[in-house]
Amino acid sequence: MDLGAQRMLLLFLLLLQLQPYGASGMLHTKCPLTLEHEEFNEGNRYKPGDHVIAGLLSISPAWFLPNDFQRPPSANISWKGSSYYWKILSFLFAIQEINQDPKLLPNITLSYNLHNNFLNTRITSDALVDLLSVGDANIPNYSCGRQKDLWVLLEAADSDISIQISTMAAIYKIPQLHRFLQNSQLHNRSLDGIHLDEKGNLVADLDIMNWMVFPNNSVTKVMFGSLIKQRSSDFKFSINQDALEHLELLNKPLPLSKCVQSCSRGFHKMAERGRPMCCYNCVVCAEGAISAQEDAEKCTRCPDDQHPNEKKDHCVPKVITYLSYEGHLGILLVSFAGFMVFITSFVLGIFIKFLETPIVKANNRDLSFILLGSLLLSFLSSFLFIGRPMQATCFSQQMVFTTIFTAAISSVLAKTITVVLAFLATKPGNKMKKWLGKSLANSIVLSCSSVQVVIGSIWLGACPPFLEFDKHSQLEEIILKCNEGSVTMFYFALGYMGFLAVSCFTVAFLARNLPGAFNEAKLITFSMLVFCSVWVSFIPAYLSIKGKYMVAVQVFSILVSSAGLLVCIFIPKCYIIVLRPKLNTKEHLKIK
């Protein structure tokens, strides 16, 4: 066989496309020698002829039947599926083309004997012995049955199996082809030149064909791509998308190369310990994070002024929120504050109209007017906390609130002390009478209020409140609020007011049983009990909530505590002045 014929053969073996060929048959016994043999071997294909081209192919791995040790080891293979059959059709088709073309090898019929070694060294040894045995039984050098002129051995195994094949084939001086097509020129089916360089690399163009087998066993071929040599050492690989659409006729979906489906947007992949990297769990993104693509390795946090949407696949702007006049909560607080301003103004008007009556003069009417004025300002100060915060309102709201409330509590404390001193002054020989008068009451109010003014001045000078955009307290909102500047100073100012309230409550509680029909000690005791209850409840509530509700809690505490003082101290007196004027006399005031 000349060099040209060899090259022609190699071209057909390696490059021609797949086509079924039904003439091949299984090897059958032709020798009278009776040894145990396999009557059906899926790993072998044989066709008789003048010269044999043998092949050891590594097509697929094998699954062996268990050995029962009752007979020689079986070469039987438990093999499911027949897709490997199409992988050797190019070889069978090449032999057929050569044998049917009288110009290639005239008067010579090529035969083949193909074995699949299933990537197994034991089966490789069995196949080699079979190739070297001219009889059906695997006995080398024994001539019986079919005669075989083994011309060449083709193999494409891995290095360890290839060495095993080469060692045995060399004993019989059988030429062996193993990936050494170098510096050769071959021809394809159309007799077009196919060139390989000295390294066995392709230096010409190729068409990529696909053999399609339909459910009715009909076969057709479709060219769906090409491999074109570029000027450099690279190739241009192209796919015909229209041709690939024919694959849909097979109605077989492509298998997934992963254990799970893709993670949707809004989730990220989390690898499973001890499993392949393509196996993972889909975990929903954490709060404040998104994933905008499928199979995201990790989630991305939104900017501070944005938050994830419901699906967590993109960020949306946060809404700026505060205690506004338009909201339901703001409307409720404003209505309550307005109502209490009206009631306080009404009470103040009654006291001014009945200024000279005994019940108004009792317990120092100047203190009553200071207290009513302080309560009126307290109700009005709540409006500093409602509406869109500004730097000016942030700077002044806490200072105004603490100063006004301190003045109100100081006036109540002065009233309580006045009641105690007035009772003590009635005892014979008691010198307390000289302490009675406006000077003492005014001094108490002024001194107590001055301390709060000093605290507030230090607060504003050291770390004043400021306007803040809180982007982190709420996930979907930016809270526009007034930051206290110094939490320590804020609670210090509240603590001082609490100290005055407890002092007032203690004195009033001790003086509650003093004689007199209009002794205010009982009223003051109850009003201070309401006041202290409100502000003791305020602290845990203020610390446990965020956003505009913190402001609402403080406004509510201001309104309720001020309303407690107004109702407990002044409503009983207004009742007598307006509805029971006969009780508004000096004689009634002297009744024990």
Coordinates of C-alpha atoms in Angstrom, one line a residue:
M1 CA 0.0 0.0 0.0
D2 CA 1.7 3.2 -1.2
L3 CA 1.9 6.4 0.9
G4 CA -0.9 8.1 -1.0
A5 CA -3.3 5.3 -0.2
Q6 CA -2.3 5.4 3.4
R7 CA -2.9 9.1 3.7
M8 CA -6.3 8.7 1.9
L9 CA -7.2 6.0 4.4
L10 CA -6.3 8.1 7.4
L11 CA -8.3 11.0 6.1
F12 CA -11.4 8.8 5.9
L13 CA -10.8 7.4 9.3
L14 CA -10.5 10.7 11.1
L15 CA -12.5 13.3 9.2
L16 CA -15.5 11.8 7.4
Q17 CA -18.9 12.2 9.0
L18 CA -21.1 9.7 10.7
Q19 CA -23.4 7.5 8.7
P20 CA -25.1 4.2 9.8
Y21 CA -23.9 1.1 8.2
G22 CA -25.8 -2.0 8.6
A23 CA -23.4 -4.6 7.0
S24 CA -21.2 -5.0 10.0
G25 CA -21.7 -8.2 12.0
M26 CA -20.7 -9.9 15.2
L27 CA -17.7 -12.3 15.4
H28 CA -18.8 -15.9 15.2
T29 CA -16.9 -19.1 16.0
K30 CA -15.1 -20.7 12.9
C31 CA -12.7 -23.0 14.7
P32 CA -13.4 -26.5 16.1
L33 CA -11.3 -25.7 19.1
T34 CA -13.8 -25.7 22.0
L35 CA -12.9 -23.2 24.7
E36 CA -15.3 -21.0 26.7
H37 CA -15.9 -17.8 24.8
E38 CA -18.4 -14.9 24.7
E39 CA -20.9 -15.4 22.0
F40 CA -21.9 -11.7 22.1
N41 CA -19.5 -9.0 22.7
E42 CA -20.7 -5.4 22.6
G43 CA -17.1 -4.1 22.6
N44 CA -16.1 -5.7 19.2
R45 CA -17.0 -5.1 15.5
Y46 CA -15.6 -7.4 12.8
K47 CA -15.8 -7.5 9.0
P48 CA -13.7 -10.0 6.9
G49 CA -11.5 -8.9 4.0
D50 CA -8.0 -9.1 2.5
H51 CA -6.2 -6.9 5.0
V52 CA -7.3 -6.1 8.5
I53 CA -7.2 -2.6 10.0
A54 CA -7.5 -3.1 13.8
G55 CA -8.5 -0.5 16.2
L56 CA -8.5 -0.1 20.0
L57 CA -10.8 2.8 20.9
S58 CA -11.5 4.4 24.2
I59 CA -15.2 5.3 23.7
S60 CA -16.7 5.1 27.1
P61 CA -16.1 3.6 30.6
A62 CA -17.5 0.2 31.6
W63 CA -19.5 -1.2 34.5
F64 CA -18.5 -4.9 35.2
L65 CA -20.7 -7.7 36.3
P66 CA -19.7 -9.1 39.7
N67 CA -17.4 -12.1 39.6
D68 CA -18.8 -15.3 41.2
F69 CA -15.5 -17.2 41.0
Q70 CA -17.3 -20.3 39.6
R71 CA -15.9 -19.9 36.1
P72 CA -13.2 -17.9 34.3
P73 CA -13.6 -14.1 34.6
S74 CA -16.2 -12.9 32.2
A75 CA -15.6 -10.1 29.7
N76 CA -19.4 -9.3 29.7
I77 CA -20.2 -5.7 30.2
S78 CA -23.3 -4.2 31.6
W79 CA -23.7 -1.2 29.3
K80 CA -26.8 0.8 29.0
G81 CA -27.5 2.8 25.8
S82 CA -26.0 2.6 22.3
S83 CA -24.8 6.1 21.6
Y84 CA -21.2 4.8 21.3
Y85 CA -22.2 3.1 18.1
W86 CA -22.4 6.4 16.3
K87 CA -18.9 7.3 17.4
I88 CA -17.4 4.5 15.3
L89 CA -19.5 4.9 12.2
S90 CA -17.0 7.3 10.6
F91 CA -14.4 4.5 10.7
L92 CA -16.9 2.0 9.2
F93 CA -18.0 4.5 6.6
A94 CA -14.4 5.2 5.5
I95 CA -13.8 1.5 5.0
Q96 CA -16.9 1.2 2.9
E97 CA -16.0 4.2 0.7
I98 CA -12.5 2.8 0.1
N99 CA -13.8 -0.6 -0.8
Q100 CA -16.4 0.7 -3.2
D101 CA -14.0 3.1 -5.0
P102 CA -12.0 1.1 -7.6
K103 CA -9.5 3.9 -8.0
L104 CA -8.2 3.7 -4.4
L105 CA -7.3 0.0 -3.7
P106 CA -8.2 -2.0 -6.8
N107 CA -8.7 -5.8 -6.1
I108 CA -8.1 -5.3 -2.4
T109 CA -10.9 -5.5 0.2
L110 CA -10.1 -3.9 3.5
S111 CA -11.5 -5.5 6.7
Y112 CA -11.7 -4.2 10.2
N113 CA -11.6 -5.5 13.7
L114 CA -12.6 -2.8 16.2
H115 CA -12.5 -3.2 20.0
N116 CA -13.6 -0.8 22.7
N117 CA -11.3 -1.0 25.6
F118 CA -13.7 0.9 27.8
L119 CA -10.8 2.8 29.3
N120 CA -9.8 -0.4 31.1
T121 CA -6.4 -2.2 31.1
R122 CA -7.8 -5.7 31.5
I123 CA -10.1 -5.3 28.5
T124 CA -7.2 -3.8 26.5
S125 CA -5.2 -6.9 27.2
D126 CA -8.1 -9.2 26.1
A127 CA -8.6 -7.2 22.9
L128 CA -4.9 -7.3 22.0
V129 CA -4.8 -11.1 22.5
D130 CA -7.9 -11.4 20.3
L131 CA -6.3 -9.3 17.6
L132 CA -3.1 -11.4 17.7
S133 CA -5.0 -14.7 17.6
V134 CA -6.1 -15.8 14.1
G135 CA -8.6 -18.2 15.6
D136 CA -11.8 -17.3 17.4
A137 CA -10.3 -18.5 20.7
N138 CA -7.8 -16.1 22.1
I139 CA -4.6 -18.2 21.6
P140 CA -1.7 -16.3 20.0
N141 CA 0.3 -18.0 17.2
Y142 CA -2.5 -20.6 16.8
S143 CA -3.7 -20.8 13.2
C144 CA -7.3 -22.0 13.0
G145 CA -10.6 -20.6 11.6
R146 CA -10.4 -17.2 10.0
Q147 CA -7.2 -15.9 8.6
K148 CA -6.3 -12.4 9.4
D149 CA -3.6 -10.2 7.8
L150 CA -3.3 -7.5 10.4
W151 CA -2.1 -4.5 8.5
V152 CA -2.1 -1.7 11.0
L153 CA -3.3 -1.0 14.5
L154 CA -5.0 2.3 15.3
E155 CA -5.2 3.4 18.9
A156 CA -6.0 6.7 20.7
A157 CA -5.7 5.7 24.3
D158 CA -4.2 7.5 27.3
S159 CA -0.4 7.2 28.0
D160 CA -0.5 4.2 30.3
I161 CA -2.8 2.1 28.1
S162 CA -0.9 3.3 25.0
I163 CA 2.3 1.9 26.5
Q164 CA 0.6 -1.4 27.2
I165 CA -0.6 -1.6 23.5
S166 CA 2.8 -0.6 22.1
T167 CA 4.7 -3.2 24.1
M168 CA 2.6 -6.1 22.9
A169 CA 2.2 -4.8 19.3
A170 CA 6.0 -4.4 19.0
I171 CA 6.5 -8.1 19.6
Y172 CA 4.7 -8.9 16.3
K173 CA 6.1 -5.9 14.5
I174 CA 2.6 -4.5 13.9
P175 CA 2.7 -0.8 12.9
Q176 CA 0.9 1.4 15.3
L177 CA -0.7 4.8 14.6
H178 CA -1.1 7.0 17.6
R179 CA -1.8 10.7 16.9
F180 CA 1.3 11.2 14.7
L181 CA -0.3 12.6 11.6
Q182 CA 2.4 15.2 11.0
N183 CA 3.5 17.1 7.9
S184 CA 1.0 15.2 5.8
Q185 CA -1.5 16.1 3.1
L186 CA -4.7 14.2 3.1
H187 CA -8.0 14.5 1.1
N188 CA -11.5 14.7 2.2
R189 CA -14.5 13.0 0.5
S190 CA -14.5 15.6 -2.3
L191 CA -10.8 15.1 -2.9
D192 CA -10.1 18.5 -1.6
G193 CA -6.7 18.9 0.0
I194 CA -6.5 18.8 3.8
H195 CA -3.1 19.9 5.1
L196 CA -1.5 19.1 8.5
D197 CA 1.7 20.8 9.6
E198 CA 4.7 19.1 11.3
K199 CA 2.9 19.2 14.6
G200 CA -0.2 17.5 13.3
N201 CA -2.2 20.8 13.4
L202 CA -4.8 21.6 10.8
V203 CA -3.7 24.3 8.3
A204 CA -6.8 24.3 6.1
D205 CA -10.5 25.0 6.4
L206 CA -13.1 22.5 7.6
D207 CA -16.9 22.2 7.4
I208 CA -18.7 21.0 10.5
M209 CA -21.4 18.5 9.8
N210 CA -24.1 17.2 12.0
W211 CA -25.7 13.8 11.4
M212 CA -29.3 13.9 12.6
V213 CA -31.2 10.7 13.5
F214 CA -35.0 11.1 13.6
P215 CA -37.4 9.0 15.6
N216 CA -38.3 7.1 12.4
N217 CA -34.7 6.0 12.1
S218 CA -34.1 8.3 9.0
V219 CA -30.8 10.0 8.9
T220 CA -29.7 13.3 7.3
K221 CA -26.7 15.6 7.6
V222 CA -26.7 19.3 8.1
M223 CA -23.7 21.6 7.9
F224 CA -24.0 23.8 10.9
G225 CA -20.6 25.5 11.2
S226 CA -17.0 25.9 9.9
L227 CA -13.4 26.1 11.0
I228 CA -11.4 28.6 9.0
K229 CA -7.7 29.0 9.3
Q230 CA -6.6 32.6 10.0
R231 CA -3.4 34.3 9.0
S232 CA -2.1 33.7 12.5
S233 CA -2.1 30.4 14.3
D234 CA -5.7 30.9 15.3
F235 CA -8.9 29.5 13.7
K236 CA -12.2 31.3 13.2
F237 CA -15.0 29.1 14.5
S238 CA -18.5 29.9 13.3
I239 CA -21.9 28.3 14.0
N240 CA -24.9 28.5 11.7
Q241 CA -27.7 29.3 14.1
D242 CA -30.4 28.5 11.5
A243 CA -29.0 25.0 11.1
L244 CA -28.9 24.5 14.9
E245 CA -32.7 25.1 15.0
H246 CA -33.1 21.7 13.3
L247 CA -32.0 20.2 16.6
E248 CA -35.4 21.0 18.0
L249 CA -36.8 18.3 15.8
L250 CA -35.2 15.8 18.1
N251 CA -37.4 17.1 20.9
K252 CA -34.6 16.4 23.4
P253 CA -33.7 19.2 25.8
L254 CA -30.1 19.8 26.5
P255 CA -29.0 18.5 29.9
L256 CA -28.2 20.9 32.7
S257 CA -24.6 21.0 33.8
K258 CA -25.5 21.9 37.4
C259 CA -27.4 20.4 40.2
V260 CA -30.0 23.2 40.6
Q261 CA -31.8 25.7 38.4
S262 CA -30.6 29.2 38.2
C263 CA -31.0 31.5 41.2
S264 CA -33.5 34.2 40.4
R265 CA -32.8 37.9 40.8
G266 CA -33.1 38.9 44.4
F267 CA -31.1 35.7 45.5
H268 CA -27.5 34.8 45.5
K269 CA -25.6 31.5 45.3
M270 CA -24.3 29.8 48.4
A271 CA -22.1 26.7 47.9
E272 CA -23.0 23.5 49.6
R273 CA -20.2 22.0 51.6
G274 CA -18.9 18.7 50.3
R275 CA -20.7 18.9 46.9
P276 CA -19.4 20.0 43.5
M277 CA -19.1 23.7 42.8
C278 CA -22.0 23.6 40.5
C279 CA -24.3 22.6 43.3
Y280 CA -25.5 25.5 45.5
N281 CA -28.4 26.9 47.4
C282 CA -30.3 30.0 46.4
V283 CA -30.4 32.4 49.4
V284 CA -32.5 35.6 49.5
C285 CA -30.5 38.8 49.7
A286 CA -30.2 40.3 53.2
E287 CA -32.0 43.5 54.2
G288 CA -30.8 46.5 52.2
A289 CA -29.1 44.4 49.5
I290 CA -30.1 43.3 45.9
S291 CA -29.0 41.1 43.1
A292 CA -29.8 42.4 39.6
Q293 CA -28.8 39.3 37.7
E294 CA -29.4 35.6 37.8
D295 CA -26.9 33.3 39.6
A296 CA -25.3 36.2 41.4
E297 CA -22.3 35.3 43.5
K298 CA -23.2 37.9 46.1
C299 CA -25.7 40.6 46.7
T300 CA -24.9 44.3 46.5
R301 CA -26.0 46.9 49.1
C302 CA -28.1 49.8 48.0
P303 CA -26.8 53.4 48.5
D304 CA -27.8 55.0 51.8
D305 CA -30.5 57.1 50.1
Q306 CA -32.1 54.0 48.4
H307 CA -33.6 50.7 49.5
P308 CA -34.4 47.4 47.7
N309 CA -37.8 47.0 46.0
E310 CA -40.1 44.1 47.0
K311 CA -38.3 41.6 44.7
K312 CA -34.9 42.8 45.7
D313 CA -33.7 43.1 42.1
H314 CA -33.1 46.8 42.0
C315 CA -32.9 49.9 44.3
V316 CA -35.5 52.6 44.6
P317 CA -35.2 56.0 46.3
K318 CA -36.1 56.2 50.0
V319 CA -39.0 58.5 51.1
I320 CA -38.1 61.5 53.4
T321 CA -40.5 61.3 56.4
Y322 CA -41.1 63.5 59.5
L323 CA -44.1 64.3 61.8
S324 CA -46.1 66.4 59.3
Y325 CA -49.3 68.4 59.7
E326 CA -50.9 66.4 56.9
G327 CA -50.4 62.9 58.5
H328 CA -53.1 61.3 60.6
L329 CA -50.8 61.4 63.7
G330 CA -49.9 65.0 63.1
I331 CA -53.5 66.0 62.7
L332 CA -54.5 64.3 65.9
L333 CA -51.7 66.0 67.9
V334 CA -52.4 69.4 66.4
S335 CA -56.1 69.1 67.1
F336 CA -55.4 68.1 70.7
A337 CA -52.9 71.0 71.2
G338 CA -55.3 73.5 69.7
F339 CA -58.1 72.3 71.9
M340 CA -55.9 72.6 75.1
V341 CA -54.8 76.1 74.0
F342 CA -58.5 77.1 73.8
I343 CA -59.3 75.6 77.2
T344 CA -56.3 77.2 78.9
S345 CA -57.2 80.6 77.3
F346 CA -60.8 80.1 78.6
V347 CA -59.6 79.4 82.1
L348 CA -57.3 82.3 82.0
G349 CA -60.2 84.6 80.9
I350 CA -62.3 83.3 83.8
F351 CA -59.6 84.1 86.3
I352 CA -59.1 87.6 84.9
K353 CA -62.8 88.3 85.0
F354 CA -63.2 87.0 88.6
L355 CA -59.8 88.4 89.7
E356 CA -61.1 89.9 93.0
T357 CA -63.1 86.9 94.1
P358 CA -61.8 85.0 97.2
I359 CA -61.1 81.7 95.4
V360 CA -58.9 83.5 92.9
K361 CA -57.0 85.4 95.6
A362 CA -56.5 82.2 97.6
N363 CA -53.0 80.5 97.3
N364 CA -51.4 83.5 95.6
R365 CA -53.2 84.5 92.4
D366 CA -49.9 85.7 90.9
L367 CA -48.6 82.1 90.9
S368 CA -51.9 81.0 89.4
F369 CA -51.3 83.4 86.5
I370 CA -47.7 82.3 86.1
L371 CA -48.8 78.7 86.0
L372 CA -51.6 79.4 83.5
G373 CA -49.2 81.3 81.3
S374 CA -46.6 78.5 81.5
L375 CA -49.3 75.9 80.6
L376 CA -50.5 78.0 77.6
L377 CA -46.9 78.3 76.3
S378 CA -46.4 74.5 76.9
F379 CA -49.3 73.7 74.6
L380 CA -48.0 76.2 72.0
S381 CA -44.4 74.8 72.2
S382 CA -45.7 71.5 70.8
F383 CA -46.0 73.1 67.4
L384 CA -42.2 73.4 67.3
F385 CA -42.0 69.6 67.1
I386 CA -44.6 69.2 64.3
G387 CA -43.9 70.0 60.6
R388 CA -40.8 69.8 58.6
P389 CA -37.8 70.3 60.9
M390 CA -35.5 73.2 60.2
Q391 CA -32.2 74.3 61.8
A392 CA -33.9 77.1 63.7
T393 CA -36.6 74.9 65.2
C394 CA -34.1 72.2 66.1
F395 CA -32.0 74.7 67.9
S396 CA -34.8 76.2 70.0
Q397 CA -37.4 73.4 70.6
Q398 CA -35.8 71.6 73.4
M399 CA -34.6 74.8 75.1
V400 CA -38.1 76.3 75.0
F401 CA -39.8 73.1 76.1
T402 CA -37.5 72.5 79.2
T403 CA -37.6 76.2 80.3
I404 CA -41.4 76.6 80.1
F405 CA -42.0 73.3 81.9
T406 CA -39.5 74.2 84.6
A407 CA -41.4 77.5 85.1
A408 CA -44.7 75.7 85.4
I409 CA -43.4 73.1 87.9
S410 CA -41.6 75.8 89.9
S411 CA -44.9 77.8 90.2
V412 CA -46.6 74.6 91.5
L413 CA -43.8 74.0 94.0
A414 CA -44.1 77.6 95.1
K415 CA -47.9 77.2 95.6
T416 CA -47.3 74.1 97.7
I417 CA -44.7 75.8 99.9
T418 CA -47.0 78.7 100.3
V419 CA -49.8 76.4 101.6
V420 CA -47.5 74.9 104.1
L421 CA -46.2 78.2 105.4
A422 CA -49.7 79.7 105.6
F423 CA -50.8 76.9 107.9
L424 CA -47.7 77.2 110.0
A425 CA -48.1 80.9 110.3
T426 CA -51.5 80.5 111.9
K427 CA -50.0 78.8 115.0
P428 CA -49.3 81.2 118.0
G429 CA -45.7 82.4 118.3
N430 CA -44.7 81.0 114.9
K431 CA -42.3 83.2 113.0
M432 CA -43.2 81.8 109.6
K433 CA -45.6 84.6 108.8
K434 CA -42.7 86.9 107.8
W435 CA -41.8 84.5 105.0
L436 CA -45.3 84.8 103.5
G437 CA -45.7 87.1 100.5
K438 CA -45.0 87.5 96.8
S439 CA -41.3 87.8 97.2
L440 CA -40.8 84.2 98.4
A441 CA -43.0 82.7 95.7
N442 CA -41.4 84.7 93.0
S443 CA -37.9 83.8 94.3
I444 CA -38.7 80.1 94.1
V445 CA -40.0 80.4 90.5
L446 CA -37.1 82.6 89.4
S447 CA -34.3 80.5 91.0
C448 CA -35.6 77.1 89.9
S449 CA -36.1 78.4 86.3
S450 CA -32.7 80.0 86.3
V451 CA -31.0 76.7 86.9
Q452 CA -32.8 75.2 83.9
V453 CA -31.7 78.2 81.8
V454 CA -28.1 77.6 82.8
I455 CA -28.3 73.9 81.8
G456 CA -29.9 74.8 78.5
S457 CA -27.2 77.5 77.8
I458 CA -24.4 75.0 78.4
W459 CA -26.2 72.5 76.2
L460 CA -26.5 75.0 73.3
G461 CA -23.0 76.2 73.7
A462 CA -21.2 72.8 73.9
C463 CA -23.2 70.5 71.6
P464 CA -26.4 72.2 70.3
P465 CA -29.1 70.2 68.5
F466 CA -28.9 70.1 64.7
L467 CA -30.9 69.0 61.7
E468 CA -30.2 65.4 60.7
F469 CA -31.1 63.1 57.8
D470 CA -31.2 59.7 59.4
K471 CA -30.7 57.1 56.5
H472 CA -30.2 54.0 58.6
S473 CA -32.9 53.7 61.2
Q474 CA -35.6 52.8 58.7
L475 CA -35.1 50.5 55.7
E476 CA -37.4 52.4 53.3
E477 CA -37.3 55.9 54.7
I478 CA -35.0 58.8 55.4
I479 CA -36.0 60.3 58.7
L480 CA -35.7 64.1 58.8
K481 CA -35.3 64.9 62.5
C482 CA -33.7 67.1 65.1
N483 CA -30.7 65.4 66.7
E484 CA -30.4 66.4 70.4
G485 CA -26.7 67.0 69.9
S486 CA -26.0 65.6 73.4
V487 CA -28.1 62.9 74.7
T488 CA -26.5 63.4 78.1
M489 CA -27.6 67.1 78.3
F490 CA -31.1 66.1 77.1
Y491 CA -31.7 63.6 79.9
F492 CA -29.9 65.9 82.4
A493 CA -32.5 68.6 81.6
L494 CA -35.4 66.1 82.0
G495 CA -33.8 64.8 85.2
Y496 CA -33.8 68.3 86.7
M497 CA -37.5 68.7 85.8
G498 CA -38.2 65.3 87.4
F499 CA -36.4 66.4 90.6
L500 CA -38.6 69.5 90.9
A501 CA -41.7 67.4 90.2
V502 CA -40.8 64.8 92.9
S503 CA -40.0 67.6 95.4
C504 CA -43.4 69.2 94.7
F505 CA -45.2 65.9 95.0
T506 CA -43.5 65.1 98.3
V507 CA -44.4 68.5 99.9
A508 CA -47.9 68.4 98.6
F509 CA -48.4 64.8 99.8
L510 CA -47.3 65.8 103.3
A511 CA -49.6 68.9 103.3
R512 CA -52.7 67.1 101.9
N513 CA -54.5 66.9 105.2
L514 CA -54.0 70.5 106.3
P515 CA -57.3 72.2 107.2
G516 CA -59.1 74.5 104.7
A517 CA -61.9 74.0 102.2
F518 CA -59.8 75.2 99.3
N519 CA -56.5 73.6 100.4
E520 CA -54.7 73.1 97.0
A521 CA -52.3 70.4 98.4
K522 CA -54.6 67.6 97.5
L523 CA -55.1 68.9 93.9
I524 CA -51.4 69.5 93.5
T525 CA -50.6 65.9 94.8
F526 CA -52.9 64.4 92.2
S527 CA -51.6 66.6 89.4
M528 CA -47.9 65.8 90.2
L529 CA -48.8 62.1 90.3
V530 CA -50.2 62.4 86.8
F531 CA -47.2 64.5 85.7
C532 CA -44.6 62.0 87.0
S533 CA -46.4 59.0 85.6
V534 CA -46.4 60.5 82.1
W535 CA -42.7 61.4 82.1
V536 CA -41.6 58.1 83.7
S537 CA -43.5 56.3 80.9
F538 CA -42.0 58.6 78.3
I539 CA -38.4 57.5 78.8
P540 CA -38.7 53.8 77.8
A541 CA -41.2 54.6 75.0
Y542 CA -38.8 57.3 73.6
L543 CA -35.9 54.8 73.6
S544 CA -37.7 51.9 72.0
I545 CA -39.1 53.6 68.9
K546 CA -37.6 55.4 66.0
G547 CA -38.4 58.1 63.4
K548 CA -41.3 60.4 63.6
Y549 CA -42.9 58.4 66.4
M550 CA -40.1 59.5 68.8
V551 CA -41.2 63.1 68.2
A552 CA -44.9 62.1 68.5
V553 CA -44.2 60.5 71.9
Q554 CA -42.5 63.7 73.2
V555 CA -45.3 65.9 71.9
F556 CA -47.9 63.6 73.4
S557 CA -46.1 63.7 76.8
I558 CA -45.9 67.5 76.7
L559 CA -49.6 67.8 76.0
V560 CA -50.8 65.1 78.5
S561 CA -48.7 66.3 81.4
S562 CA -49.7 70.0 80.8
A563 CA -53.3 69.0 80.5
G564 CA -53.0 67.1 83.8
L565 CA -51.8 70.2 85.6
L566 CA -54.6 72.3 84.1
V567 CA -57.4 69.9 84.8
C568 CA -56.3 68.9 88.4
I569 CA -55.6 72.4 89.7
F570 CA -57.8 74.8 87.8
I571 CA -61.0 73.0 86.6
P572 CA -62.3 72.5 90.2
K573 CA -61.9 76.3 90.8
C574 CA -63.6 77.1 87.5
Y575 CA -66.5 74.9 88.5
I576 CA -67.0 76.8 91.7
I577 CA -66.6 80.2 90.0
V578 CA -69.0 79.5 87.1
L579 CA -71.4 76.9 88.5
R580 CA -71.3 77.3 92.3
P581 CA -70.7 81.0 92.9
K582 CA -72.2 80.8 96.5
L583 CA -69.1 78.8 97.5
N584 CA -66.8 81.6 96.3
T585 CA -66.9 83.5 99.7
K586 CA -64.5 84.2 102.6
E587 CA -66.8 82.4 105.0
H588 CA -66.7 79.2 103.0
L589 CA -62.9 79.5 102.8
K590 CA -62.6 79.6 106.6
I591 CA -64.7 76.4 107.1
K592 CA -62.5 73.5 108.3

